[in-house]
Tab-separated table of C-alpha atoms in Angstrom:
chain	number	residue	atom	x	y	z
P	1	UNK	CA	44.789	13.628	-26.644
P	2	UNK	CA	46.570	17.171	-27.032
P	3	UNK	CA	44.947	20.258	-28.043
P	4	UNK	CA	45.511	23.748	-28.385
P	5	UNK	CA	42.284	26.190	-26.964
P	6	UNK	CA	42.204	29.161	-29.308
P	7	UNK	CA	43.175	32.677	-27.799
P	8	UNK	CA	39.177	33.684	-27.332
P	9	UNK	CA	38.656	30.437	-25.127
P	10	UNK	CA	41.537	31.372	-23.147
P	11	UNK	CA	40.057	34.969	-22.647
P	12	UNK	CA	36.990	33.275	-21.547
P	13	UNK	CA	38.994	31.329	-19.361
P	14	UNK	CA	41.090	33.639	-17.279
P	15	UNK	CA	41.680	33.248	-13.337
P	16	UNK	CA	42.039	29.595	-13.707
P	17	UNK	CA	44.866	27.749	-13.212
P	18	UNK	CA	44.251	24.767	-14.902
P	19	UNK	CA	41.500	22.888	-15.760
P	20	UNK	CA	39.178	20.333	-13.697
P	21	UNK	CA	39.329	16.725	-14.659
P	22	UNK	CA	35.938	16.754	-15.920
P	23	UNK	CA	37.000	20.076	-18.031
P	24	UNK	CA	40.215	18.579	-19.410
P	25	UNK	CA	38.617	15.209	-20.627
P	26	UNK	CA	35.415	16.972	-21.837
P	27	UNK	CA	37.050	19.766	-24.015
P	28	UNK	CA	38.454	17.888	-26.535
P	29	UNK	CA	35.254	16.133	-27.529
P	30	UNK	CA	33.158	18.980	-27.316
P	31	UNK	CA	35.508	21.047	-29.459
P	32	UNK	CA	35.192	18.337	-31.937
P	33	UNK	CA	31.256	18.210	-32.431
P	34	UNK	CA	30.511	15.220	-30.430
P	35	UNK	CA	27.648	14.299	-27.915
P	36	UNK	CA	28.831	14.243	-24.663
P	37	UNK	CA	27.624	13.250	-21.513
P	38	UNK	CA	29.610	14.715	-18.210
P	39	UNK	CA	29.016	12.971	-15.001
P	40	UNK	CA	30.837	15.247	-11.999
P	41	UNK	CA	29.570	16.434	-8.690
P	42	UNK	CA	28.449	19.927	-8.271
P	43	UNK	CA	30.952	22.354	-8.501
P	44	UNK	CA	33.154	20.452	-10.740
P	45	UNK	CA	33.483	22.811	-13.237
P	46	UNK	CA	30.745	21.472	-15.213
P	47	UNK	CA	28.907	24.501	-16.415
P	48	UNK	CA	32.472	26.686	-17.519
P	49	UNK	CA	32.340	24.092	-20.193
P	50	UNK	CA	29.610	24.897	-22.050
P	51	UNK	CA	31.562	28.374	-22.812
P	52	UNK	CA	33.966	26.766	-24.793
P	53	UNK	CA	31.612	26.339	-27.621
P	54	UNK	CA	29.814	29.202	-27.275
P	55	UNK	CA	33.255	31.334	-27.837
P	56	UNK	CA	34.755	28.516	-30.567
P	57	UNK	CA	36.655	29.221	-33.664
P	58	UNK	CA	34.345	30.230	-36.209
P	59	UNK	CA	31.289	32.122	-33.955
P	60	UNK	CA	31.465	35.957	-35.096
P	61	UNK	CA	32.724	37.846	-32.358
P	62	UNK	CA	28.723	39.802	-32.109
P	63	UNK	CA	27.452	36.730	-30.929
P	64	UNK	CA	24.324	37.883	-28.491
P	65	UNK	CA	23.017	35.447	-25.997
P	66	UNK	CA	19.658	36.393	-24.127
P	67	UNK	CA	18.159	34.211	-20.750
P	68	UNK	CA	14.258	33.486	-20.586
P	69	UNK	CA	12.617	32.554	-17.462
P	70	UNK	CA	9.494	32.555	-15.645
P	71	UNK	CA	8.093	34.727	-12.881
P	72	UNK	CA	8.549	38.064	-15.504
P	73	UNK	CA	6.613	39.293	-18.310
P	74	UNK	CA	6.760	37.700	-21.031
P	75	UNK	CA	6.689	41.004	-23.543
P	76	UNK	CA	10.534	41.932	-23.439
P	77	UNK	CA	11.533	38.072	-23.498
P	78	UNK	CA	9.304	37.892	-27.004
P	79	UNK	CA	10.708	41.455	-28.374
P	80	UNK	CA	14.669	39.901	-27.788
P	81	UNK	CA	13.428	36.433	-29.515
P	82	UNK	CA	12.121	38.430	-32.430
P	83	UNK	CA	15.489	40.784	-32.590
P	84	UNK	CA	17.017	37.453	-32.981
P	85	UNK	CA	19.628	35.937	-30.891
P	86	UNK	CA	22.487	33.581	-31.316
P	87	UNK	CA	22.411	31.972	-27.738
P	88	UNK	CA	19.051	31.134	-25.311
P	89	UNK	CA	19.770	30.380	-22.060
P	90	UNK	CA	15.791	29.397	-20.465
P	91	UNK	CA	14.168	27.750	-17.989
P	92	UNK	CA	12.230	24.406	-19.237
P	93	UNK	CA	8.534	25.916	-18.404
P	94	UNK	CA	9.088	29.601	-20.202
P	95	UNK	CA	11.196	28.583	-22.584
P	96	UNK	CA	8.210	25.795	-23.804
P	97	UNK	CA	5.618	28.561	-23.445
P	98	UNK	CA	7.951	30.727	-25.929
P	99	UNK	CA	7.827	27.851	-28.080
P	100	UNK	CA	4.203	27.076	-28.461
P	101	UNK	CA	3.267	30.660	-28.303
P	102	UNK	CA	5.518	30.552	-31.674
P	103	UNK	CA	8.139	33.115	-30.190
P	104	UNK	CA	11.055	30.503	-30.309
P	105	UNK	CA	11.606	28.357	-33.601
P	106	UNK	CA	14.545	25.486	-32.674
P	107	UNK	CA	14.631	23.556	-35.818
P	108	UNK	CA	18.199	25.164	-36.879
P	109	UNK	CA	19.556	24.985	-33.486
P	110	UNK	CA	22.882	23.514	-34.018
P	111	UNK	CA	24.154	23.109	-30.136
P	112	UNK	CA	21.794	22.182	-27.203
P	113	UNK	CA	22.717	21.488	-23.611
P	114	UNK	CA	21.232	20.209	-21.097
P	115	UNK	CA	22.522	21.346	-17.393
P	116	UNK	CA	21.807	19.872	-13.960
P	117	UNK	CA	19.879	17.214	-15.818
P	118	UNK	CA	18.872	14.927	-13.035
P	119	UNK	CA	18.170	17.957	-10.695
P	120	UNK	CA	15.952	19.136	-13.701
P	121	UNK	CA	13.992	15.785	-13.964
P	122	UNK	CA	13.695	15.557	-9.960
P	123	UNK	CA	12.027	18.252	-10.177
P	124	UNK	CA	9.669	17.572	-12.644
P	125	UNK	CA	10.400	19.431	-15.580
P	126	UNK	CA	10.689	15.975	-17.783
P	127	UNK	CA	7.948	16.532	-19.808
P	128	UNK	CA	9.249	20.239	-20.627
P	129	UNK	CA	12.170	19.054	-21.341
P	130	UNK	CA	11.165	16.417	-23.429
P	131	UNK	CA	8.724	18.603	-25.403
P	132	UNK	CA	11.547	21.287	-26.084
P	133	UNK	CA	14.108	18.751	-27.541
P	134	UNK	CA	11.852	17.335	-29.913
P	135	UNK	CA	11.687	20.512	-31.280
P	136	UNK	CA	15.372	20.561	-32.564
P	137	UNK	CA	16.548	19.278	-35.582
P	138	UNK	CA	18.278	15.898	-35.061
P	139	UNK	CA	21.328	17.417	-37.013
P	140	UNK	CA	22.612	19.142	-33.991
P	141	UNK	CA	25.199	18.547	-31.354
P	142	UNK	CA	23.928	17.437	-27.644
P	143	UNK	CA	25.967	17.783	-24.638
P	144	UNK	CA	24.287	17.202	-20.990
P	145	UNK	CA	25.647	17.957	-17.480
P	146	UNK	CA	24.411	16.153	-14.458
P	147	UNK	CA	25.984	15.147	-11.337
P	148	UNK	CA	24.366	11.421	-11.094
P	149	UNK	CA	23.502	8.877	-13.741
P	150	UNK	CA	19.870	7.617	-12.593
P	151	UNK	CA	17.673	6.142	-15.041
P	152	UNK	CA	15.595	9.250	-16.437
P	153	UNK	CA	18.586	10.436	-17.456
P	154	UNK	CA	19.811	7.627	-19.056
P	155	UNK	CA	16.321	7.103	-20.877
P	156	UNK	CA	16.613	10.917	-22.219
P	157	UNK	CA	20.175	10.284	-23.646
P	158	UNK	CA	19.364	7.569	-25.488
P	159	UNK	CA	16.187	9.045	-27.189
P	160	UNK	CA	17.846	12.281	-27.921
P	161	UNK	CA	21.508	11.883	-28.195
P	162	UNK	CA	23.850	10.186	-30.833
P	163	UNK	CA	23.823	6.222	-30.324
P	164	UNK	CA	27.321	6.699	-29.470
P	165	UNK	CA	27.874	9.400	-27.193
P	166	UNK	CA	31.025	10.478	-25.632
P	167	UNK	CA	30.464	9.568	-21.701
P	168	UNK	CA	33.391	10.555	-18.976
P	169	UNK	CA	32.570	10.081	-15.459
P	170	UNK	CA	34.570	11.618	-13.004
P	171	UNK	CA	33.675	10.271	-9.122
P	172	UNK	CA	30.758	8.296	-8.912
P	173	UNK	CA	27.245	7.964	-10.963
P	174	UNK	CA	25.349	7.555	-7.534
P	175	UNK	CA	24.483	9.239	-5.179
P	176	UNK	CA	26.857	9.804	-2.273
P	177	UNK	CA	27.455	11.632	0.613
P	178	UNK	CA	30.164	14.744	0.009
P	179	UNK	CA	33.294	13.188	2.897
P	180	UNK	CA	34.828	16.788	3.389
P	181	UNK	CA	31.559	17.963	5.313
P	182	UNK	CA	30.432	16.459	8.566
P	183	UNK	CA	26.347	17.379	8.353
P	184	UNK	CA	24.491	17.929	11.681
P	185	UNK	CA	21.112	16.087	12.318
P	186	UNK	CA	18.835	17.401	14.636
P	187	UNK	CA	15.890	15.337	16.057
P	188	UNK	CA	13.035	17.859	17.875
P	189	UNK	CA	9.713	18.375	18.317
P	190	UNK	CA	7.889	20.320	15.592
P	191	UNK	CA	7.043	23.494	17.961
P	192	UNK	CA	10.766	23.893	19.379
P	193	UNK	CA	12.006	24.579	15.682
P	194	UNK	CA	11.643	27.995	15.970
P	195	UNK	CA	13.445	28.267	19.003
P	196	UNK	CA	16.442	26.049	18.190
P	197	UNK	CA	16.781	28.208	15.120
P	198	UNK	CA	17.137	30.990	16.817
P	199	UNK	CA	19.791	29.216	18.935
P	200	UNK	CA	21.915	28.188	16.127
P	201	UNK	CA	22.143	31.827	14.500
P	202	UNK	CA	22.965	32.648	17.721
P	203	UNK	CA	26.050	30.458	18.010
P	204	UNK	CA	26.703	30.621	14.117
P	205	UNK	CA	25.692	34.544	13.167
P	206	UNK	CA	26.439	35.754	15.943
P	207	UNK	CA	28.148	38.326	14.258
P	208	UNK	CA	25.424	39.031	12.015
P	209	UNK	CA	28.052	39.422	8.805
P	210	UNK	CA	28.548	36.041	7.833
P	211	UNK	CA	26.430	34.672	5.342
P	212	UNK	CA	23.407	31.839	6.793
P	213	UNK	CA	21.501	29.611	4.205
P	214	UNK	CA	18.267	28.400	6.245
P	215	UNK	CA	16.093	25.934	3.718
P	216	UNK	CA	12.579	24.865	3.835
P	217	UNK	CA	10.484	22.789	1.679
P	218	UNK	CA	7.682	24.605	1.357
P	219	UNK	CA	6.772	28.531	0.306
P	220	UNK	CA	4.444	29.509	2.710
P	221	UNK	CA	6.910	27.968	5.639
P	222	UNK	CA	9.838	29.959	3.856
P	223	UNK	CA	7.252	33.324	4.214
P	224	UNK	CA	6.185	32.057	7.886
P	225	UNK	CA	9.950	31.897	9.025
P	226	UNK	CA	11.421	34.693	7.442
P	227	UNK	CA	8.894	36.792	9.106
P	228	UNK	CA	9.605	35.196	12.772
P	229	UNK	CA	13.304	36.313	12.675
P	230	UNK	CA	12.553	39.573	11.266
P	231	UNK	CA	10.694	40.248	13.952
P	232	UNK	CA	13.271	38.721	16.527
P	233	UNK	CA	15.639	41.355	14.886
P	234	UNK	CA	17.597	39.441	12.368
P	235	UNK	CA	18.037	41.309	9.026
P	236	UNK	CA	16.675	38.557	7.000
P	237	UNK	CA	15.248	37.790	3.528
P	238	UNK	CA	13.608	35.252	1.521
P	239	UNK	CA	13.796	33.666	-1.908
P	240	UNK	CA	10.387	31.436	-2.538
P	241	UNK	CA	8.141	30.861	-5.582
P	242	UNK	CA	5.189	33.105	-4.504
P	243	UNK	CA	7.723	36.217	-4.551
P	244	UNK	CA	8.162	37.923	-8.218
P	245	UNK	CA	10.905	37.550	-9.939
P	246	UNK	CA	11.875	40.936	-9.200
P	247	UNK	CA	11.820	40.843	-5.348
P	248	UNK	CA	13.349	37.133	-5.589
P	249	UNK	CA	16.530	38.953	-7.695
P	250	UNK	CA	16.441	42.051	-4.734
P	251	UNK	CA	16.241	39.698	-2.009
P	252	UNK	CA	19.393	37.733	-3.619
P	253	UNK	CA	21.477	40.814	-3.897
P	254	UNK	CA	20.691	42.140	-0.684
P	255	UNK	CA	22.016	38.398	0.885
P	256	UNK	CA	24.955	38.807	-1.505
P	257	UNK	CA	25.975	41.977	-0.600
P	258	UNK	CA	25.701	41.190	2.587
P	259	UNK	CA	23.125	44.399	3.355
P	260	UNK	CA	20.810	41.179	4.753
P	261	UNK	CA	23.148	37.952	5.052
P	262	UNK	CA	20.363	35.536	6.576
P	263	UNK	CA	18.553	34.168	3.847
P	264	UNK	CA	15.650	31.412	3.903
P	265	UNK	CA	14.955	29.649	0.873
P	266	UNK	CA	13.174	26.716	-0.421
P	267	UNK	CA	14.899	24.193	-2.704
P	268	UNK	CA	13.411	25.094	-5.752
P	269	UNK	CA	13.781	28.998	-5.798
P	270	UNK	CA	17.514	28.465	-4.951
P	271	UNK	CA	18.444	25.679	-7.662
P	272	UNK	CA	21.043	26.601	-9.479
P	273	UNK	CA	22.702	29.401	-7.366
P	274	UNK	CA	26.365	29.633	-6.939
P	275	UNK	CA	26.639	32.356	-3.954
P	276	UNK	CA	30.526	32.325	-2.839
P	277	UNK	CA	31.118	33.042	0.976
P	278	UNK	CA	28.264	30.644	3.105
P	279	UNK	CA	29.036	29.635	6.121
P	280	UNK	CA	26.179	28.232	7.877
P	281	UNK	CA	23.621	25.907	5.941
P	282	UNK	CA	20.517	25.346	8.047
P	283	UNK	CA	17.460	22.632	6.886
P	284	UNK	CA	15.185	24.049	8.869
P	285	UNK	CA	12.731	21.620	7.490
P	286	UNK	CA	14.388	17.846	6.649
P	287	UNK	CA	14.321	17.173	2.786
P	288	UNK	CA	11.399	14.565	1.830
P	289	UNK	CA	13.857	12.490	-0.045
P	290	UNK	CA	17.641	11.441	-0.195
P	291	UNK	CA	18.052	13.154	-3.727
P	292	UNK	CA	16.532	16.552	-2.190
P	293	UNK	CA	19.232	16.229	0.606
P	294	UNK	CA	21.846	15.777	-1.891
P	295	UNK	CA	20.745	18.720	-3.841
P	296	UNK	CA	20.287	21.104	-0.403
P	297	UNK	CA	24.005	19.219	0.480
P	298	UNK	CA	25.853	21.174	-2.593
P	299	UNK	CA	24.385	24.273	-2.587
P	300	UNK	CA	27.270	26.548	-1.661
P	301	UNK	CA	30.440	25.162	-3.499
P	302	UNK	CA	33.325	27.557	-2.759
P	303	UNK	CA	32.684	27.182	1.270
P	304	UNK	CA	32.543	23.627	0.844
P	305	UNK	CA	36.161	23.827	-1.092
P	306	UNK	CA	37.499	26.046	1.351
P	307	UNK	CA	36.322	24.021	4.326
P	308	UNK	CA	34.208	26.558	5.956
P	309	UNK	CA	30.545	24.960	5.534
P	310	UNK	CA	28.319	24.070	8.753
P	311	UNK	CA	25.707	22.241	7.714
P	312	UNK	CA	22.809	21.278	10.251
P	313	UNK	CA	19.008	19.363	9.496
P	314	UNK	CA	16.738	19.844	11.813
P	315	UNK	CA	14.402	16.447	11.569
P	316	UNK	CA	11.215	16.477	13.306
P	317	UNK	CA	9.918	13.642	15.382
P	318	UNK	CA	7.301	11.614	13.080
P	319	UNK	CA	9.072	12.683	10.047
P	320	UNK	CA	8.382	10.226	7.156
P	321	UNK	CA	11.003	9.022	4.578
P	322	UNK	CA	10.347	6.665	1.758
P	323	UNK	CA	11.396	2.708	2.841
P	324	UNK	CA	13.285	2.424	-0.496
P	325	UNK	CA	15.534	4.773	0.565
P	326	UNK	CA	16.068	4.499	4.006
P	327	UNK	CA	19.157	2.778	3.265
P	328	UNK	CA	20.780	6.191	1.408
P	329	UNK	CA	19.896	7.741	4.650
P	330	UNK	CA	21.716	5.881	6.890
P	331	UNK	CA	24.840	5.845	4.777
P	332	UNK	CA	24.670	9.713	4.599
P	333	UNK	CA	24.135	10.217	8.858
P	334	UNK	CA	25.723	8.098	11.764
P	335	UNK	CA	25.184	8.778	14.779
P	336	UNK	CA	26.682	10.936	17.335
P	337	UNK	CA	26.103	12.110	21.364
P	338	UNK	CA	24.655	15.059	21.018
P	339	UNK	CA	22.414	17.298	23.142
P	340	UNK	CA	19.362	16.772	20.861
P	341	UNK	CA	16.843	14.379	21.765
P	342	UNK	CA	16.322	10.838	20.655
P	343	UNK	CA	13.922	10.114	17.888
P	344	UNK	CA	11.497	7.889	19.148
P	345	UNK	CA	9.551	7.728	15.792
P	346	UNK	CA	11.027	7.815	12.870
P	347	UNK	CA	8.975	5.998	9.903
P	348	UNK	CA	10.168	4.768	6.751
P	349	UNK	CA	7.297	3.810	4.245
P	350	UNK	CA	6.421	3.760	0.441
P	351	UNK	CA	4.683	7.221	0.129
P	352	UNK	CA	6.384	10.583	-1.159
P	353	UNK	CA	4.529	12.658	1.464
P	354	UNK	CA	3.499	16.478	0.954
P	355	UNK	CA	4.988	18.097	-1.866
C-alpha cells in the first residue's frame, strides 16, 4: 500500500529517518479511519503513531490538547475541561473521576486510544478502563497499543472495537526475554542488600554522572532506600506514589538533568517514562511476577538500542514466584559462575504474594 503523509505529519515527524515497521504498516490504516490493534515491543515506535491523527488533514491548526492525572488538584484540570479541549491525554483513575464528577462528557469523542494496554490492565486499571470506554459513542475510531497479546486484552478488543479490526504484529504476542541484554541475577540474603547495593554503584557510578535506575516494589522500601544512600553520600532521589505529584515531577528533572543521577523508583511511579541516557538498571527488590520483570526489563529504551544497559536483580533467598510461571522464569535467566551465593530456597507456588 503507498501513501503520501501530508506536509503537517511530516513536521510532526522530523529527526526520523524512516519509519519503524510497526509505524509503516500501522499508518496507512489509521489514516484511513480503521480500528487498529499494534502489537510491538516497547520502544517500537508505538506511541509516535498516535500523532499522526492528531495532526491529520482536516484538524484546524488551533487544535489544544490538555493531560489529566492524579496526585494534583483537581481545580485547574476541571477549569481546562470546561475551556474545552480538542485532545485529553489522562490517566484511567482521574480521568474516570473527571467523568463522574461530570467534568468530562465523551459521547462525541471521535478517536480513542488505548496505550500500553496490557501494562494498563496488569496493573489494575481494567475496570477504569472499562468504565471510561463505555462512555464513548460507538461511532468512533479505536486504536490500542500494547506490547503483548494476553487475554484481557483480547477480551477488551472485542467488546469495544470494530468486529473486524486491523491487527499487525510485529515480533512476538508473548512474552519474551529482550536477546540484546544479558540481565544479572543476584541471589543474597535479605540484610546484605544494602550493602551489595552500595557495591554495585560503586563499580557502576563510580563516577557519579552516569545515570542509575534502582527499582523496588514497594513505596515505603523506595523511601527506606533512597534515604540509606543519601546518607552514604550518593546524590540520590526518589519517584514513589506517597510523593506529590509535584516533588515526583522535581525529583524526575533533577535525575534528568543529571543535578541527582541515582534514582530509586517503584514500578508503578515510573510506568511510562522514556528517560534517554541509563546506564545501570538495578532491581533492588526481584519483581513478584514474570510480566513485572518484563515491564522493569524495558524501561530505558535508547540505552538498550545503543547497547549500553546493565541490568542486575538482586533475588533474595526465600523469594516466592508463582508455579505457573516458573517456566517464563527460567527461559528469561540461565545460569552463570558468579560470585553470588547459591539459592538454596527458591519456591515456586500458586499465590501472588504482597502487593
Amino acid at each position: 500500500m503507498k501513501f503520501k503523509l501530508p506536509e503537517e505529519v511530516l513536521e510532526c515527524c522530523k529527526g526520523f529517518n524512516k519509519p519503524s515497521p510497526i509505524q509503516s504498516h500501522a499508518w496507512p490504516f489509521l489514516l484511513d479511519g480503521r480500528d487498529f490493534i499494534g502489537i510491538a515491543a516497547t520502544g517500537s515506535g508505538k506511541t509516535k503513531l498516535r500523532d499522526v491523527l492528531s495532526v491529520k488533514p482536516g484538524n484546524p491548526a488551533g487544535v489544544s490538547s490538555f493531560c489529566v492525572y492524579g496526585g494534583t488538584s483537581k481545580g485547574p484540570q476541571i477549569s481546562s475541561l470546561k475551556a474545552g479541549v480538542d485532545i485529553v491525554i489522562g490517566t484511567p483513575g482521574r480521568l474516570k473521576d473527571l467523568i463522574e464528577m461530570g467534568f468530562c462528557c465523551l459521547k462525541e469523542v471521535s478517536y480513542v486510544v488505548l496505550d500500553e494496554a496490557d501494562r494498563m490492565l496488569d496493573m489494575g486499571f481494567e475496570p477504569e478502563v472499562r468504565s471510561i470506554l463505555s462512555q464513548t459513542s460507538s461511532i468512533r475510531q479505536m486504536v490500542m497499543f500494547s506490547a503483548t497479546w494476553p487475554p484481557s486484552v483480547h477480551q477488551l478488543a472485542q467488546e469495544f472495537m470494530d468486529p473486524n479490526p486491523v491487527k499487525v504484529v510485529v515480533g512476538s504476542e508473548d512474552l519474551s526475554a529482550n536477546h540484546d541484554v544479558m540481565q544479572i541475577v543476584e541471589v543474597l540474603d535479605d540484610r546484605s542488600r544494602d550493602a551489595r547495593l552500595v557495591t554495585l554503584l560503586e563499580k557502576y557510578h563510580k563516577s557519579q554522572k552516569n545515570r542509575v535506575l534502582v527499582f523496588v516494589l514497594y513505596k515505603k522500601e523506595a523511601a527506606r532506600v533512597e534515604n540509606m544512600l543519601q546518607k552514604r553520600g550518593w546524590k540520590a532521589v526518589s519517584v514513589h506514589g506517597d510523593k506529590a505529584q509535584r516533588d515526583r515531577t522535581n525529583a524526575l528533572s533533577l535525575f534528568k538533568d543529571g543535578i541527582c543521577p541515582l534514582m530509586v523508583a517503584t514500578d508503578v511511579a515510573a510506568r511510562g517514562l522514556d528517560i534517554p541516557d541509563v546506564e545501570v538498571v538495578i532491581n533492588y527488590s526481584f519483581p513478584l511476577t514474570y510480566v513485572r520483570l518484563r515491564h522493569w526489563d524495558r524501561e530505558d529504551r535508547s540505552s538498550r538500542e545503543a547497547g549500553q544497559l546493565v541490568p542486575t536483580d538482586l533475588m533474595k533467598f526465600g523469594t516466592h514466584v508463582k508455579k505457573k510461571e516458573s517456566k517464563l522464569y527460567g527461559a528469561h535467566f540461565k545460569e552463570i559462575s558468579a560470585d553470588a551465593p547459591k539459592s538454596k530456597k527458591i519456591t515456586f507456588n500458586d499465590s501472588d504474594g504482597e502487593d
